[in-house]
């Protein structure tokens, strides 16, 4: 019977995906080049340098969303900090894929260089809407959540309707925090679709469950990952230790209430085994373009229409004459360099339109 249930729930596509979605590591060195060259192994010609940084650091070296922060000589205790946010993790996976490494190899290399884990986010993507987040909030309010954590916060975000809205967007998103966001361990659950929609992007992920770990908790999670090399064991071991959702049952003590069926399936009962998912992304401008398409392009079109009415090209002139800083020039360089000039072909493989036109012309002439 157990085999029948498992086969009935088996699909070609995984119901859940496991991801490393945020990494922050401090290294006891102020030699930023050592981190960029020896650990990340990035080509320095394509690195963007800035005299500003986050977390109290002074300098930034970056390629896409892979960021290295450096400190000045008077703050040796800060060392050098590596930060990979969500997209940075995906781009780092491109780097690792290109050189034949895994996250385990990379984390081991970080520890070999005396890296200290400051934060690690482990994420579970819900691809089949297994987690009904509004319902989980309701279950917390109904005392059907058993956890050692003392607080939660559930929020719903969206747009308020106004009569003059031409295209009213009624999509809302629900987010649930379990545990204090100031602690070294807490959970964040949110509906992924609305979050991506705000950025002008689409996704086939329904919900995301994030374990956010800091300092000692992050170190212990990395130790567990490297010891057992079993992501499902580490991730769901943390979840099951700190949290469970149950269904109320009269006549039984609360601690003996049965697990909620959806939650039981989420944490591993009658579902496929899981492995770490990698979703390497090229270094491209897709997110920037999506932001321009949704936030900038409509108003830019308005200005073009007004310019056309008055017979001028003020908007185009402003664009052409806009001053470009070194940062902008380096971004242009990063996104126009040929893929053959970069180890592993990390940038999106694209043929410039003019070059493609020449190839098409040559093909026509050879017929």
PDB file of C-alpha atoms in Angstrom, residues 18-329:
ATOM      1  CA  UNK A  18      15.668  22.661  -2.570  1.00  0.00           C
ATOM      2  CA  UNK A  19      17.915  25.683  -3.092  1.00  0.00           C
ATOM      3  CA  UNK A  20      20.706  27.619  -1.462  1.00  0.00           C
ATOM      4  CA  UNK A  21      19.288  31.127  -1.786  1.00  0.00           C
ATOM      5  CA  UNK A  22      21.544  33.421   0.228  1.00  0.00           C
ATOM      6  CA  UNK A  23      25.161  33.200   1.376  1.00  0.00           C
ATOM      7  CA  UNK A  24      27.197  35.686   3.390  1.00  0.00           C
ATOM      8  CA  UNK A  25      30.721  34.740   4.495  1.00  0.00           C
ATOM      9  CA  UNK A  26      33.437  36.815   6.172  1.00  0.00           C
ATOM     10  CA  UNK A  27      37.105  36.074   5.492  1.00  0.00           C
ATOM     11  CA  UNK A  28      39.939  37.159   7.847  1.00  0.00           C
ATOM     12  CA  UNK A  29      41.858  38.955   5.110  1.00  0.00           C
ATOM     13  CA  UNK A  30      41.720  42.399   3.580  1.00  0.00           C
ATOM     14  CA  UNK A  31      43.077  41.079   0.287  1.00  0.00           C
ATOM     15  CA  UNK A  32      39.988  41.331  -1.928  1.00  0.00           C
ATOM     16  CA  UNK A  33      41.962  40.069  -4.927  1.00  0.00           C
ATOM     17  CA  UNK A  34      42.594  36.798  -3.099  1.00  0.00           C
ATOM     18  CA  UNK A  35      38.849  36.186  -2.781  1.00  0.00           C
ATOM     19  CA  UNK A  36      38.078  37.255  -6.356  1.00  0.00           C
ATOM     20  CA  UNK A  37      40.996  35.374  -7.948  1.00  0.00           C
ATOM     21  CA  UNK A  38      41.531  32.303  -5.755  1.00  0.00           C
ATOM     22  CA  UNK A  39      38.039  31.541  -4.447  1.00  0.00           C
ATOM     23  CA  UNK A  40      35.626  32.897  -7.050  1.00  0.00           C
ATOM     24  CA  UNK A  41      38.113  32.631  -9.942  1.00  0.00           C
ATOM     25  CA  UNK A  42      36.509  35.503 -11.821  1.00  0.00           C
ATOM     26  CA  UNK A  43      38.221  37.424 -14.594  1.00  0.00           C
ATOM     27  CA  UNK A  44      39.309  40.735 -13.104  1.00  0.00           C
ATOM     28  CA  UNK A  45      38.858  42.561 -16.429  1.00  0.00           C
ATOM     29  CA  UNK A  46      35.086  42.227 -16.048  1.00  0.00           C
ATOM     30  CA  UNK A  47      34.873  43.123 -12.354  1.00  0.00           C
ATOM     31  CA  UNK A  48      33.067  46.330 -11.396  1.00  0.00           C
ATOM     32  CA  UNK A  49      34.791  48.300  -8.599  1.00  0.00           C
ATOM     33  CA  UNK A  50      33.003  50.870  -6.419  1.00  0.00           C
ATOM     34  CA  UNK A  51      34.088  52.975  -3.443  1.00  0.00           C
ATOM     35  CA  UNK A  52      31.002  52.119  -1.428  1.00  0.00           C
ATOM     36  CA  UNK A  53      29.588  48.963   0.109  1.00  0.00           C
ATOM     37  CA  UNK A  54      27.046  47.457   2.505  1.00  0.00           C
ATOM     38  CA  UNK A  55      27.438  46.213   6.097  1.00  0.00           C
ATOM     39  CA  UNK A  56      29.907  48.940   7.073  1.00  0.00           C
ATOM     40  CA  UNK A  57      32.473  48.047   4.408  1.00  0.00           C
ATOM     41  CA  UNK A  58      34.102  50.612   2.110  1.00  0.00           C
ATOM     42  CA  UNK A  59      34.718  48.920  -1.243  1.00  0.00           C
ATOM     43  CA  UNK A  60      32.799  46.615  -3.571  1.00  0.00           C
ATOM     44  CA  UNK A  61      34.013  44.298  -6.313  1.00  0.00           C
ATOM     45  CA  UNK A  62      31.161  42.698  -8.240  1.00  0.00           C
ATOM     46  CA  UNK A  63      30.244  40.679 -11.277  1.00  0.00           C
ATOM     47  CA  UNK A  64      26.491  40.644 -11.720  1.00  0.00           C
ATOM     48  CA  UNK A  65      25.071  39.934  -8.273  1.00  0.00           C
ATOM     49  CA  UNK A  66      28.221  38.241  -6.965  1.00  0.00           C
ATOM     50  CA  UNK A  67      29.555  40.848  -4.544  1.00  0.00           C
ATOM     51  CA  UNK A  68      32.767  41.106  -2.523  1.00  0.00           C
ATOM     52  CA  UNK A  69      33.052  43.871   0.098  1.00  0.00           C
ATOM     53  CA  UNK A  70      36.394  45.173   1.354  1.00  0.00           C
ATOM     54  CA  UNK A  71      37.413  47.179   4.415  1.00  0.00           C
ATOM     55  CA  UNK A  72      39.992  49.926   4.852  1.00  0.00           C
ATOM     56  CA  UNK A  73      43.275  49.291   6.754  1.00  0.00           C
ATOM     57  CA  UNK A  74      41.839  50.820   9.923  1.00  0.00           C
ATOM     58  CA  UNK A  75      39.174  48.099  10.217  1.00  0.00           C
ATOM     59  CA  UNK A  76      41.111  44.856   9.949  1.00  0.00           C
ATOM     60  CA  UNK A  77      38.508  43.082  12.068  1.00  0.00           C
ATOM     61  CA  UNK A  78      36.007  43.388   9.198  1.00  0.00           C
ATOM     62  CA  UNK A  79      38.210  41.482   6.770  1.00  0.00           C
ATOM     63  CA  UNK A  80      36.508  40.763   3.435  1.00  0.00           C
ATOM     64  CA  UNK A  81      32.848  39.828   3.014  1.00  0.00           C
ATOM     65  CA  UNK A  82      31.292  37.741   0.240  1.00  0.00           C
ATOM     66  CA  UNK A  83      27.572  38.217  -0.362  1.00  0.00           C
ATOM     67  CA  UNK A  84      25.411  36.145  -2.710  1.00  0.00           C
ATOM     68  CA  UNK A  85      21.745  37.064  -2.734  1.00  0.00           C
ATOM     69  CA  UNK A  86      19.149  35.041  -4.638  1.00  0.00           C
ATOM     70  CA  UNK A  87      20.254  35.948  -8.147  1.00  0.00           C
ATOM     71  CA  UNK A  88      23.866  35.989  -6.990  1.00  0.00           C
ATOM     72  CA  UNK A  89      23.498  32.348  -5.903  1.00  0.00           C
ATOM     73  CA  UNK A  90      22.096  31.452  -9.321  1.00  0.00           C
ATOM     74  CA  UNK A  91      24.985  33.227 -11.042  1.00  0.00           C
ATOM     75  CA  UNK A  92      27.465  31.535  -8.706  1.00  0.00           C
ATOM     76  CA  UNK A  93      25.975  28.220  -9.811  1.00  0.00           C
ATOM     77  CA  UNK A  94      26.945  29.164 -13.373  1.00  0.00           C
ATOM     78  CA  UNK A  95      30.514  29.724 -12.192  1.00  0.00           C
ATOM     79  CA  UNK A  96      30.558  26.411 -10.308  1.00  0.00           C
ATOM     80  CA  UNK A  97      28.984  24.522 -13.205  1.00  0.00           C
ATOM     81  CA  UNK A  98      31.569  25.892 -15.606  1.00  0.00           C
ATOM     82  CA  UNK A  99      34.501  24.660 -13.527  1.00  0.00           C
ATOM     83  CA  UNK A 100      32.901  21.352 -12.523  1.00  0.00           C
ATOM     84  CA  UNK A 101      32.349  22.199  -8.847  1.00  0.00           C
ATOM     85  CA  UNK A 102      29.330  21.850  -6.569  1.00  0.00           C
ATOM     86  CA  UNK A 103      28.060  23.924  -3.657  1.00  0.00           C
ATOM     87  CA  UNK A 104      29.767  21.382  -1.382  1.00  0.00           C
ATOM     88  CA  UNK A 105      33.113  22.010  -3.087  1.00  0.00           C
ATOM     89  CA  UNK A 106      32.613  25.765  -2.817  1.00  0.00           C
ATOM     90  CA  UNK A 107      31.639  25.703   0.874  1.00  0.00           C
ATOM     91  CA  UNK A 108      34.644  23.498   1.632  1.00  0.00           C
ATOM     92  CA  UNK A 109      36.892  25.968  -0.186  1.00  0.00           C
ATOM     93  CA  UNK A 110      35.419  28.812   1.879  1.00  0.00           C
ATOM     94  CA  UNK A 111      36.162  26.969   5.117  1.00  0.00           C
ATOM     95  CA  UNK A 112      39.682  26.142   3.913  1.00  0.00           C
ATOM     96  CA  UNK A 113      40.215  29.906   3.530  1.00  0.00           C
ATOM     97  CA  UNK A 114      39.043  30.380   7.147  1.00  0.00           C
ATOM     98  CA  UNK A 115      35.673  31.764   6.062  1.00  0.00           C
ATOM     99  CA  UNK A 116      33.124  32.400   8.816  1.00  0.00           C
ATOM    100  CA  UNK A 117      29.458  31.894   7.969  1.00  0.00           C
ATOM    101  CA  UNK A 118      27.427  35.003   8.741  1.00  0.00           C
ATOM    102  CA  UNK A 119      24.184  34.023   7.036  1.00  0.00           C
ATOM    103  CA  UNK A 120      22.779  31.121   5.042  1.00  0.00           C
ATOM    104  CA  UNK A 121      19.278  30.850   3.569  1.00  0.00           C
ATOM    105  CA  UNK A 122      18.008  27.402   2.600  1.00  0.00           C
ATOM    106  CA  UNK A 123      14.862  27.510   0.475  1.00  0.00           C
ATOM    107  CA  UNK A 124      12.132  25.065  -0.508  1.00  0.00           C
ATOM    108  CA  UNK A 125      10.183  25.935  -3.651  1.00  0.00           C
ATOM    109  CA  UNK A 126       6.615  24.640  -3.606  1.00  0.00           C
ATOM    110  CA  UNK A 127       5.739  23.838  -7.227  1.00  0.00           C
ATOM    111  CA  UNK A 128       2.246  22.370  -6.627  1.00  0.00           C
ATOM    112  CA  UNK A 129       0.750  24.743  -4.029  1.00  0.00           C
ATOM    113  CA  UNK A 130       1.258  22.212  -1.253  1.00  0.00           C
ATOM    114  CA  UNK A 131       1.579  25.052   1.269  1.00  0.00           C
ATOM    115  CA  UNK A 132      -1.533  27.202   1.597  1.00  0.00           C
ATOM    116  CA  UNK A 133       0.044  30.149   3.410  1.00  0.00           C
ATOM    117  CA  UNK A 134      -3.203  31.983   4.330  1.00  0.00           C
ATOM    118  CA  UNK A 135      -4.449  28.690   5.780  1.00  0.00           C
ATOM    119  CA  UNK A 136      -1.218  28.239   7.757  1.00  0.00           C
ATOM    120  CA  UNK A 137      -1.761  31.685   9.286  1.00  0.00           C
ATOM    121  CA  UNK A 138      -5.301  30.617  10.203  1.00  0.00           C
ATOM    122  CA  UNK A 139      -3.960  27.434  11.821  1.00  0.00           C
ATOM    123  CA  UNK A 140      -1.513  29.464  13.922  1.00  0.00           C
ATOM    124  CA  UNK A 141      -4.404  31.631  15.095  1.00  0.00           C
ATOM    125  CA  UNK A 142      -6.368  28.454  15.906  1.00  0.00           C
ATOM    126  CA  UNK A 143      -3.443  27.106  18.008  1.00  0.00           C
ATOM    127  CA  UNK A 144      -2.797  24.357  15.456  1.00  0.00           C
ATOM    128  CA  UNK A 145       0.898  25.211  15.135  1.00  0.00           C
ATOM    129  CA  UNK A 146       3.283  23.537  17.569  1.00  0.00           C
ATOM    130  CA  UNK A 147       6.652  25.259  17.813  1.00  0.00           C
ATOM    131  CA  UNK A 148       9.202  26.496  20.326  1.00  0.00           C
ATOM    132  CA  UNK A 149       9.150  29.873  18.582  1.00  0.00           C
ATOM    133  CA  UNK A 150       7.321  32.630  20.394  1.00  0.00           C
ATOM    134  CA  UNK A 151       6.060  34.960  17.687  1.00  0.00           C
ATOM    135  CA  UNK A 152       4.781  35.144  14.147  1.00  0.00           C
ATOM    136  CA  UNK A 153       3.829  37.835  11.671  1.00  0.00           C
ATOM    137  CA  UNK A 154       1.419  37.343   8.790  1.00  0.00           C
ATOM    138  CA  UNK A 155       0.977  40.088   6.203  1.00  0.00           C
ATOM    139  CA  UNK A 156      -1.044  40.552   3.033  1.00  0.00           C
ATOM    140  CA  UNK A 157       0.113  43.065   0.435  1.00  0.00           C
ATOM    141  CA  UNK A 158      -1.609  44.377  -2.664  1.00  0.00           C
ATOM    142  CA  UNK A 159      -3.083  47.421  -4.375  1.00  0.00           C
ATOM    143  CA  UNK A 160      -5.966  49.576  -3.142  1.00  0.00           C
ATOM    144  CA  UNK A 161      -8.592  50.192  -5.794  1.00  0.00           C
ATOM    145  CA  UNK A 162      -9.149  53.731  -7.104  1.00  0.00           C
ATOM    146  CA  UNK A 163     -11.819  54.736  -9.597  1.00  0.00           C
ATOM    147  CA  UNK A 164      -9.274  56.304 -11.947  1.00  0.00           C
ATOM    148  CA  UNK A 165      -7.155  53.132 -12.204  1.00  0.00           C
ATOM    149  CA  UNK A 166      -7.112  52.131 -15.863  1.00  0.00           C
ATOM    150  CA  UNK A 167      -5.544  48.731 -15.248  1.00  0.00           C
ATOM    151  CA  UNK A 168      -6.284  47.717 -11.671  1.00  0.00           C
ATOM    152  CA  UNK A 169      -4.060  44.890 -10.445  1.00  0.00           C
ATOM    153  CA  UNK A 170      -5.936  42.957  -7.761  1.00  0.00           C
ATOM    154  CA  UNK A 171      -3.214  40.352  -7.173  1.00  0.00           C
ATOM    155  CA  UNK A 172      -2.260  40.063  -3.516  1.00  0.00           C
ATOM    156  CA  UNK A 173       0.588  38.271  -1.810  1.00  0.00           C
ATOM    157  CA  UNK A 174       0.753  36.693   1.640  1.00  0.00           C
ATOM    158  CA  UNK A 175       3.915  36.443   3.734  1.00  0.00           C
ATOM    159  CA  UNK A 176       4.348  34.568   7.015  1.00  0.00           C
ATOM    160  CA  UNK A 177       7.287  34.969   9.392  1.00  0.00           C
ATOM    161  CA  UNK A 178       7.644  32.388  12.166  1.00  0.00           C
ATOM    162  CA  UNK A 179      10.134  33.331  14.856  1.00  0.00           C
ATOM    163  CA  UNK A 180      11.803  36.651  15.549  1.00  0.00           C
ATOM    164  CA  UNK A 181      13.594  38.168  12.559  1.00  0.00           C
ATOM    165  CA  UNK A 182      16.265  39.331  15.028  1.00  0.00           C
ATOM    166  CA  UNK A 183      17.098  35.770  16.073  1.00  0.00           C
ATOM    167  CA  UNK A 184      19.692  33.469  14.505  1.00  0.00           C
ATOM    168  CA  UNK A 185      16.976  31.201  13.108  1.00  0.00           C
ATOM    169  CA  UNK A 186      13.544  32.012  11.735  1.00  0.00           C
ATOM    170  CA  UNK A 187      11.279  30.934   8.895  1.00  0.00           C
ATOM    171  CA  UNK A 188       9.856  33.042   6.082  1.00  0.00           C
ATOM    172  CA  UNK A 189       7.040  31.675   3.915  1.00  0.00           C
ATOM    173  CA  UNK A 190       5.622  33.698   1.047  1.00  0.00           C
ATOM    174  CA  UNK A 191       3.641  33.418  -2.157  1.00  0.00           C
ATOM    175  CA  UNK A 192       6.209  33.591  -4.939  1.00  0.00           C
ATOM    176  CA  UNK A 193       3.945  34.629  -7.834  1.00  0.00           C
ATOM    177  CA  UNK A 194       2.964  38.087  -6.517  1.00  0.00           C
ATOM    178  CA  UNK A 195       6.557  38.738  -5.399  1.00  0.00           C
ATOM    179  CA  UNK A 196       7.851  38.106  -8.926  1.00  0.00           C
ATOM    180  CA  UNK A 197       4.927  39.973 -10.495  1.00  0.00           C
ATOM    181  CA  UNK A 198       6.003  43.152  -8.685  1.00  0.00           C
ATOM    182  CA  UNK A 199       9.366  42.839 -10.453  1.00  0.00           C
ATOM    183  CA  UNK A 200       7.730  42.371 -13.855  1.00  0.00           C
ATOM    184  CA  UNK A 201       8.700  38.681 -13.919  1.00  0.00           C
ATOM    185  CA  UNK A 202       6.766  35.415 -14.077  1.00  0.00           C
ATOM    186  CA  UNK A 203       7.345  32.141 -12.259  1.00  0.00           C
ATOM    187  CA  UNK A 204       5.890  28.640 -11.999  1.00  0.00           C
ATOM    188  CA  UNK A 205       6.693  28.520  -8.278  1.00  0.00           C
ATOM    189  CA  UNK A 206       3.607  28.820  -6.061  1.00  0.00           C
ATOM    190  CA  UNK A 207       5.201  29.325  -2.658  1.00  0.00           C
ATOM    191  CA  UNK A 208       8.610  29.489  -1.047  1.00  0.00           C
ATOM    192  CA  UNK A 209       9.636  28.316   2.425  1.00  0.00           C
ATOM    193  CA  UNK A 210      12.918  29.868   3.555  1.00  0.00           C
ATOM    194  CA  UNK A 211      15.047  28.893   6.532  1.00  0.00           C
ATOM    195  CA  UNK A 212      17.107  31.954   7.439  1.00  0.00           C
ATOM    196  CA  UNK A 213      20.162  31.163   9.539  1.00  0.00           C
ATOM    197  CA  UNK A 214      22.726  33.534  11.007  1.00  0.00           C
ATOM    198  CA  UNK A 215      26.109  33.164  12.687  1.00  0.00           C
ATOM    199  CA  UNK A 216      26.316  29.989  14.824  1.00  0.00           C
ATOM    200  CA  UNK A 217      23.138  28.532  13.331  1.00  0.00           C
ATOM    201  CA  UNK A 218      24.479  29.072   9.811  1.00  0.00           C
ATOM    202  CA  UNK A 219      27.805  27.462  10.766  1.00  0.00           C
ATOM    203  CA  UNK A 220      26.057  24.378  12.174  1.00  0.00           C
ATOM    204  CA  UNK A 221      23.888  24.042   9.058  1.00  0.00           C
ATOM    205  CA  UNK A 222      26.967  24.149   6.800  1.00  0.00           C
ATOM    206  CA  UNK A 223      28.720  21.591   9.013  1.00  0.00           C
ATOM    207  CA  UNK A 224      25.692  19.298   8.699  1.00  0.00           C
ATOM    208  CA  UNK A 225      25.523  19.756   4.919  1.00  0.00           C
ATOM    209  CA  UNK A 226      29.212  18.963   4.487  1.00  0.00           C
ATOM    210  CA  UNK A 227      29.109  16.034   6.919  1.00  0.00           C
ATOM    211  CA  UNK A 228      26.121  14.168   5.451  1.00  0.00           C
ATOM    212  CA  UNK A 229      25.850  15.718   1.947  1.00  0.00           C
ATOM    213  CA  UNK A 230      22.106  15.208   2.192  1.00  0.00           C
ATOM    214  CA  UNK A 231      20.256  18.482   1.657  1.00  0.00           C
ATOM    215  CA  UNK A 232      16.844  17.023   2.426  1.00  0.00           C
ATOM    216  CA  UNK A 233      18.090  15.679   5.748  1.00  0.00           C
ATOM    217  CA  UNK A 234      19.543  19.048   6.745  1.00  0.00           C
ATOM    218  CA  UNK A 235      16.675  21.263   5.557  1.00  0.00           C
ATOM    219  CA  UNK A 236      13.743  19.185   6.760  1.00  0.00           C
ATOM    220  CA  UNK A 237      15.620  18.179   9.893  1.00  0.00           C
ATOM    221  CA  UNK A 238      15.619  21.868  10.869  1.00  0.00           C
ATOM    222  CA  UNK A 239      11.978  22.363   9.886  1.00  0.00           C
ATOM    223  CA  UNK A 240      10.696  19.282  11.729  1.00  0.00           C
ATOM    224  CA  UNK A 241      12.709  20.109  14.833  1.00  0.00           C
ATOM    225  CA  UNK A 242      11.189  23.563  15.231  1.00  0.00           C
ATOM    226  CA  UNK A 243       7.778  23.471  13.599  1.00  0.00           C
ATOM    227  CA  UNK A 244       4.757  21.336  12.882  1.00  0.00           C
ATOM    228  CA  UNK A 245       1.167  22.022  11.864  1.00  0.00           C
ATOM    229  CA  UNK A 246      -1.548  19.778  13.275  1.00  0.00           C
ATOM    230  CA  UNK A 247      -5.307  19.279  13.049  1.00  0.00           C
ATOM    231  CA  UNK A 248      -7.304  19.821  16.231  1.00  0.00           C
ATOM    232  CA  UNK A 249      -8.934  16.694  17.640  1.00  0.00           C
ATOM    233  CA  UNK A 250     -11.378  16.740  20.514  1.00  0.00           C
ATOM    234  CA  UNK A 251     -10.538  14.644  23.522  1.00  0.00           C
ATOM    235  CA  UNK A 252      -6.794  14.638  22.871  1.00  0.00           C
ATOM    236  CA  UNK A 253      -4.055  16.804  24.368  1.00  0.00           C
ATOM    237  CA  UNK A 254      -2.803  19.432  21.904  1.00  0.00           C
ATOM    238  CA  UNK A 255       0.647  17.844  21.685  1.00  0.00           C
ATOM    239  CA  UNK A 256      -0.992  14.587  20.520  1.00  0.00           C
ATOM    240  CA  UNK A 257      -3.032  16.137  17.694  1.00  0.00           C
ATOM    241  CA  UNK A 258      -2.272  14.449  14.353  1.00  0.00           C
ATOM    242  CA  UNK A 259      -0.117  16.138  11.731  1.00  0.00           C
ATOM    243  CA  UNK A 260      -1.973  18.071   9.075  1.00  0.00           C
ATOM    244  CA  UNK A 261      -2.004  15.950   5.881  1.00  0.00           C
ATOM    245  CA  UNK A 262      -0.539  18.639   3.617  1.00  0.00           C
ATOM    246  CA  UNK A 263       2.157  19.424   6.157  1.00  0.00           C
ATOM    247  CA  UNK A 264       2.915  15.736   6.582  1.00  0.00           C
ATOM    248  CA  UNK A 265       3.427  15.410   2.846  1.00  0.00           C
ATOM    249  CA  UNK A 266       5.528  18.581   2.735  1.00  0.00           C
ATOM    250  CA  UNK A 267       7.995  17.298   5.327  1.00  0.00           C
ATOM    251  CA  UNK A 268       8.435  13.970   3.539  1.00  0.00           C
ATOM    252  CA  UNK A 269       5.563  11.495   3.897  1.00  0.00           C
ATOM    253  CA  UNK A 270       4.447   9.861   0.612  1.00  0.00           C
ATOM    254  CA  UNK A 271       6.441  12.132  -1.661  1.00  0.00           C
ATOM    255  CA  UNK A 272       9.548  11.828  -3.791  1.00  0.00           C
ATOM    256  CA  UNK A 273      13.004  12.142  -2.223  1.00  0.00           C
ATOM    257  CA  UNK A 274      14.641  15.492  -2.932  1.00  0.00           C
ATOM    258  CA  UNK A 275      18.092  16.682  -3.921  1.00  0.00           C
ATOM    259  CA  UNK A 276      19.615  20.137  -4.122  1.00  0.00           C
ATOM    260  CA  UNK A 277      18.386  21.977  -7.213  1.00  0.00           C
ATOM    261  CA  UNK A 278      20.706  24.247  -9.139  1.00  0.00           C
ATOM    262  CA  UNK A 279      19.254  26.863 -11.462  1.00  0.00           C
ATOM    263  CA  UNK A 280      22.316  28.587 -12.958  1.00  0.00           C
ATOM    264  CA  UNK A 281      21.587  31.953 -14.538  1.00  0.00           C
ATOM    265  CA  UNK A 282      23.756  33.809 -17.041  1.00  0.00           C
ATOM    266  CA  UNK A 283      25.061  37.272 -16.287  1.00  0.00           C
ATOM    267  CA  UNK A 284      22.498  39.299 -18.205  1.00  0.00           C
ATOM    268  CA  UNK A 285      20.216  42.316 -17.875  1.00  0.00           C
ATOM    269  CA  UNK A 286      16.871  40.488 -17.915  1.00  0.00           C
ATOM    270  CA  UNK A 287      15.796  41.797 -14.511  1.00  0.00           C
ATOM    271  CA  UNK A 288      16.868  45.331 -15.355  1.00  0.00           C
ATOM    272  CA  UNK A 289      14.993  45.121 -18.654  1.00  0.00           C
ATOM    273  CA  UNK A 290      11.893  43.817 -16.861  1.00  0.00           C
ATOM    274  CA  UNK A 291      12.041  46.800 -14.493  1.00  0.00           C
ATOM    275  CA  UNK A 292      12.432  49.200 -17.431  1.00  0.00           C
ATOM    276  CA  UNK A 293       9.512  47.563 -19.264  1.00  0.00           C
ATOM    277  CA  UNK A 294       7.150  47.961 -16.320  1.00  0.00           C
ATOM    278  CA  UNK A 295       8.367  51.126 -14.589  1.00  0.00           C
ATOM    279  CA  UNK A 296      10.174  53.275 -17.167  1.00  0.00           C
ATOM    280  CA  UNK A 297       8.982  52.410 -20.673  1.00  0.00           C
ATOM    281  CA  UNK A 298       5.329  53.550 -20.250  1.00  0.00           C
ATOM    282  CA  UNK A 299       6.356  57.062 -19.143  1.00  0.00           C
ATOM    283  CA  UNK A 300       9.095  57.155 -21.738  1.00  0.00           C
ATOM    284  CA  UNK A 301       6.493  56.440 -24.411  1.00  0.00           C
ATOM    285  CA  UNK A 302       4.362  59.294 -23.060  1.00  0.00           C
ATOM    286  CA  UNK A 303       7.318  61.661 -23.448  1.00  0.00           C
ATOM    287  CA  UNK A 304       7.979  60.422 -26.989  1.00  0.00           C
ATOM    288  CA  UNK A 305       4.328  61.026 -27.914  1.00  0.00           C
ATOM    289  CA  UNK A 306       4.509  64.567 -26.515  1.00  0.00           C
ATOM    290  CA  UNK A 307       7.788  65.183 -28.366  1.00  0.00           C
ATOM    291  CA  UNK A 308       6.215  63.969 -31.606  1.00  0.00           C
ATOM    292  CA  UNK A 309       3.271  66.337 -31.153  1.00  0.00           C
ATOM    293  CA  UNK A 310       5.590  69.320 -30.647  1.00  0.00           C
ATOM    294  CA  UNK A 311       8.026  68.199 -33.325  1.00  0.00           C
ATOM    295  CA  UNK A 312      11.129  67.763 -31.185  1.00  0.00           C
ATOM    296  CA  UNK A 313      13.308  64.942 -29.844  1.00  0.00           C
ATOM    297  CA  UNK A 314      13.974  66.152 -26.312  1.00  0.00           C
ATOM    298  CA  UNK A 315      13.580  62.710 -24.771  1.00  0.00           C
ATOM    299  CA  UNK A 316      16.000  61.009 -27.169  1.00  0.00           C
ATOM    300  CA  UNK A 317      18.424  63.894 -26.754  1.00  0.00           C
ATOM    301  CA  UNK A 318      18.315  63.481 -22.966  1.00  0.00           C
ATOM    302  CA  UNK A 319      19.063  59.770 -23.328  1.00  0.00           C
ATOM    303  CA  UNK A 320      21.939  60.364 -25.732  1.00  0.00           C
ATOM    304  CA  UNK A 321      23.458  63.069 -23.522  1.00  0.00           C
ATOM    305  CA  UNK A 322      22.985  61.260 -20.199  1.00  0.00           C
ATOM    306  CA  UNK A 323      26.390  61.157 -18.434  1.00  0.00           C
ATOM    307  CA  UNK A 324      27.750  57.643 -17.883  1.00  0.00           C
ATOM    308  CA  UNK A 325      29.835  56.910 -14.794  1.00  0.00           C
ATOM    309  CA  UNK A 326      32.556  54.282 -14.627  1.00  0.00           C
ATOM    310  CA  UNK A 327      29.967  51.883 -13.193  1.00  0.00           C
ATOM    311  CA  UNK A 328      27.761  52.244 -16.269  1.00  0.00           C
ATOM    312  CA  UNK A 329      30.703  51.824 -18.652  1.00  0.00           C
TER     313      UNK A 329
END
